[in-house]
């Protein structure tokens, strides 16, 4: 949870932090790994992906873990 609330932008801290607080307790280890992979991406990219104000995540990133597309979709609904 801490890593999702200490980002480079306030917007991502609010989005990712509130999502983590409400969801992470119920995540499987696989989902936690995928969420961590998302957190490793740059703040501007994450913000664009989640708010749909830019490009979609690269196909190679989406296919790098089976849970990433589902988490991105769930995060978008959380926004």
JSON list of C-alpha atoms in Angstrom, two decimals:
[
{"chain": "A", "resi": 1, "resn": "UNK", "atom": "CA", "xyz": [0.00, 0.00, 0.00]},
{"chain": "A", "resi": 2, "resn": "UNK", "atom": "CA", "xyz": [2.80, 2.41, 0.91]},
{"chain": "A", "resi": 3, "resn": "UNK", "atom": "CA", "xyz": [4.38, 2.33, -2.54]},
{"chain": "A", "resi": 4, "resn": "UNK", "atom": "CA", "xyz": [1.04, 3.14, -4.18]},
{"chain": "A", "resi": 5, "resn": "UNK", "atom": "CA", "xyz": [0.55, 6.21, -1.96]},
{"chain": "A", "resi": 6, "resn": "UNK", "atom": "CA", "xyz": [4.06, 7.64, -2.38]},
{"chain": "A", "resi": 7, "resn": "UNK", "atom": "CA", "xyz": [4.15, 8.41, -6.09]},
{"chain": "A", "resi": 8, "resn": "UNK", "atom": "CA", "xyz": [5.51, 11.32, -8.07]},
{"chain": "A", "resi": 9, "resn": "UNK", "atom": "CA", "xyz": [2.10, 12.88, -8.62]},
{"chain": "A", "resi": 10, "resn": "UNK", "atom": "CA", "xyz": [-0.76, 13.58, -6.23]},
{"chain": "A", "resi": 11, "resn": "UNK", "atom": "CA", "xyz": [-3.27, 12.26, -8.77]},
{"chain": "A", "resi": 12, "resn": "UNK", "atom": "CA", "xyz": [-1.65, 8.84, -8.93]},
{"chain": "A", "resi": 13, "resn": "UNK", "atom": "CA", "xyz": [-1.22, 8.77, -5.16]},
{"chain": "A", "resi": 14, "resn": "UNK", "atom": "CA", "xyz": [-4.97, 9.29, -4.78]},
{"chain": "A", "resi": 15, "resn": "UNK", "atom": "CA", "xyz": [-5.97, 6.80, -7.48]},
{"chain": "A", "resi": 16, "resn": "UNK", "atom": "CA", "xyz": [-3.50, 4.04, -6.67]},
{"chain": "A", "resi": 17, "resn": "UNK", "atom": "CA", "xyz": [-3.51, 4.57, -2.92]},
{"chain": "A", "resi": 18, "resn": "UNK", "atom": "CA", "xyz": [-7.28, 4.39, -2.52]},
{"chain": "A", "resi": 19, "resn": "UNK", "atom": "CA", "xyz": [-7.42, 1.40, -4.87]},
{"chain": "A", "resi": 20, "resn": "UNK", "atom": "CA", "xyz": [-4.72, -0.41, -2.90]},
{"chain": "A", "resi": 21, "resn": "UNK", "atom": "CA", "xyz": [-6.42, 0.28, 0.42]},
{"chain": "A", "resi": 22, "resn": "UNK", "atom": "CA", "xyz": [-9.73, -1.06, -0.82]},
{"chain": "A", "resi": 23, "resn": "UNK", "atom": "CA", "xyz": [-8.51, -4.08, -2.82]},
{"chain": "A", "resi": 24, "resn": "UNK", "atom": "CA", "xyz": [-5.09, -5.42, -1.85]},
{"chain": "A", "resi": 25, "resn": "UNK", "atom": "CA", "xyz": [-6.23, -7.42, 1.17]},
{"chain": "A", "resi": 26, "resn": "UNK", "atom": "CA", "xyz": [-8.19, -9.67, -1.18]},
{"chain": "A", "resi": 27, "resn": "UNK", "atom": "CA", "xyz": [-5.54, -10.01, -3.89]},
{"chain": "A", "resi": 28, "resn": "UNK", "atom": "CA", "xyz": [-3.85, -13.28, -4.69]},
{"chain": "A", "resi": 29, "resn": "UNK", "atom": "CA", "xyz": [-0.07, -13.37, -4.85]},
{"chain": "A", "resi": 30, "resn": "UNK", "atom": "CA", "xyz": [-0.38, -13.35, -8.64]},
{"chain": "A", "resi": 31, "resn": "UNK", "atom": "CA", "xyz": [-2.47, -10.17, -8.56]},
{"chain": "A", "resi": 32, "resn": "UNK", "atom": "CA", "xyz": [-0.07, -8.54, -6.11]},
{"chain": "A", "resi": 33, "resn": "UNK", "atom": "CA", "xyz": [2.80, -9.25, -8.50]},
{"chain": "A", "resi": 34, "resn": "UNK", "atom": "CA", "xyz": [0.87, -7.72, -11.39]},
{"chain": "A", "resi": 35, "resn": "UNK", "atom": "CA", "xyz": [-0.02, -4.64, -9.32]},
{"chain": "A", "resi": 36, "resn": "UNK", "atom": "CA", "xyz": [3.64, -4.24, -8.41]},
{"chain": "A", "resi": 37, "resn": "UNK", "atom": "CA", "xyz": [4.55, -4.39, -12.10]},
{"chain": "A", "resi": 38, "resn": "UNK", "atom": "CA", "xyz": [2.09, -1.56, -12.79]},
{"chain": "A", "resi": 39, "resn": "UNK", "atom": "CA", "xyz": [3.62, 0.49, -9.96]},
{"chain": "A", "resi": 40, "resn": "UNK", "atom": "CA", "xyz": [7.05, 0.12, -11.56]},
{"chain": "A", "resi": 41, "resn": "UNK", "atom": "CA", "xyz": [5.88, 2.10, -14.60]},
{"chain": "A", "resi": 42, "resn": "UNK", "atom": "CA", "xyz": [6.26, 5.87, -14.83]},
{"chain": "A", "resi": 43, "resn": "UNK", "atom": "CA", "xyz": [3.63, 8.09, -13.23]},
{"chain": "A", "resi": 44, "resn": "UNK", "atom": "CA", "xyz": [2.76, 9.93, -16.46]},
{"chain": "A", "resi": 45, "resn": "UNK", "atom": "CA", "xyz": [2.17, 6.62, -18.25]},
{"chain": "A", "resi": 46, "resn": "UNK", "atom": "CA", "xyz": [0.06, 5.18, -15.45]},
{"chain": "A", "resi": 47, "resn": "UNK", "atom": "CA", "xyz": [-2.06, 8.33, -15.29]},
{"chain": "A", "resi": 48, "resn": "UNK", "atom": "CA", "xyz": [-2.67, 8.32, -19.05]},
{"chain": "A", "resi": 49, "resn": "UNK", "atom": "CA", "xyz": [-3.58, 4.62, -19.03]},
{"chain": "A", "resi": 50, "resn": "UNK", "atom": "CA", "xyz": [-6.00, 4.92, -16.14]},
{"chain": "A", "resi": 51, "resn": "UNK", "atom": "CA", "xyz": [-7.73, 8.11, -17.19]},
{"chain": "A", "resi": 52, "resn": "UNK", "atom": "CA", "xyz": [-7.77, 7.19, -20.88]},
{"chain": "A", "resi": 53, "resn": "UNK", "atom": "CA", "xyz": [-6.23, 10.60, -21.68]},
{"chain": "A", "resi": 54, "resn": "UNK", "atom": "CA", "xyz": [-3.48, 9.10, -23.76]},
{"chain": "A", "resi": 55, "resn": "UNK", "atom": "CA", "xyz": [-2.39, 5.93, -25.36]},
{"chain": "A", "resi": 56, "resn": "UNK", "atom": "CA", "xyz": [-3.25, 2.47, -24.14]},
{"chain": "A", "resi": 57, "resn": "UNK", "atom": "CA", "xyz": [-0.57, 0.52, -22.29]},
{"chain": "A", "resi": 58, "resn": "UNK", "atom": "CA", "xyz": [1.85, -1.08, -24.77]},
{"chain": "A", "resi": 59, "resn": "UNK", "atom": "CA", "xyz": [0.82, -4.54, -25.92]},
{"chain": "A", "resi": 60, "resn": "UNK", "atom": "CA", "xyz": [4.06, -6.04, -24.63]},
{"chain": "A", "resi": 61, "resn": "UNK", "atom": "CA", "xyz": [3.33, -4.64, -21.16]},
{"chain": "A", "resi": 62, "resn": "UNK", "atom": "CA", "xyz": [-0.25, -5.91, -21.19]},
{"chain": "A", "resi": 63, "resn": "UNK", "atom": "CA", "xyz": [0.92, -9.37, -22.20]},
{"chain": "A", "resi": 64, "resn": "UNK", "atom": "CA", "xyz": [3.80, -9.47, -19.70]},
{"chain": "A", "resi": 65, "resn": "UNK", "atom": "CA", "xyz": [1.49, -10.79, -16.95]},
{"chain": "A", "resi": 66, "resn": "UNK", "atom": "CA", "xyz": [-1.98, -12.31, -17.35]},
{"chain": "A", "resi": 67, "resn": "UNK", "atom": "CA", "xyz": [-3.50, -10.19, -14.55]},
{"chain": "A", "resi": 68, "resn": "UNK", "atom": "CA", "xyz": [-2.32, -6.79, -15.82]},
{"chain": "A", "resi": 69, "resn": "UNK", "atom": "CA", "xyz": [-5.16, -6.17, -18.33]},
{"chain": "A", "resi": 70, "resn": "UNK", "atom": "CA", "xyz": [-7.74, -7.05, -15.67]},
{"chain": "A", "resi": 71, "resn": "UNK", "atom": "CA", "xyz": [-6.10, -4.78, -13.10]},
{"chain": "A", "resi": 72, "resn": "UNK", "atom": "CA", "xyz": [-5.87, -1.89, -15.56]},
{"chain": "A", "resi": 73, "resn": "UNK", "atom": "CA", "xyz": [-9.57, -2.31, -16.31]},
{"chain": "A", "resi": 74, "resn": "UNK", "atom": "CA", "xyz": [-10.44, -2.49, -12.60]},
{"chain": "A", "resi": 75, "resn": "UNK", "atom": "CA", "xyz": [-8.30, 0.56, -11.86]},
{"chain": "A", "resi": 76, "resn": "UNK", "atom": "CA", "xyz": [-10.09, 2.50, -14.61]},
{"chain": "A", "resi": 77, "resn": "UNK", "atom": "CA", "xyz": [-13.43, 1.68, -13.01]},
{"chain": "A", "resi": 78, "resn": "UNK", "atom": "CA", "xyz": [-12.04, 2.84, -9.68]},
{"chain": "A", "resi": 79, "resn": "UNK", "atom": "CA", "xyz": [-11.14, 6.25, -11.16]}
]
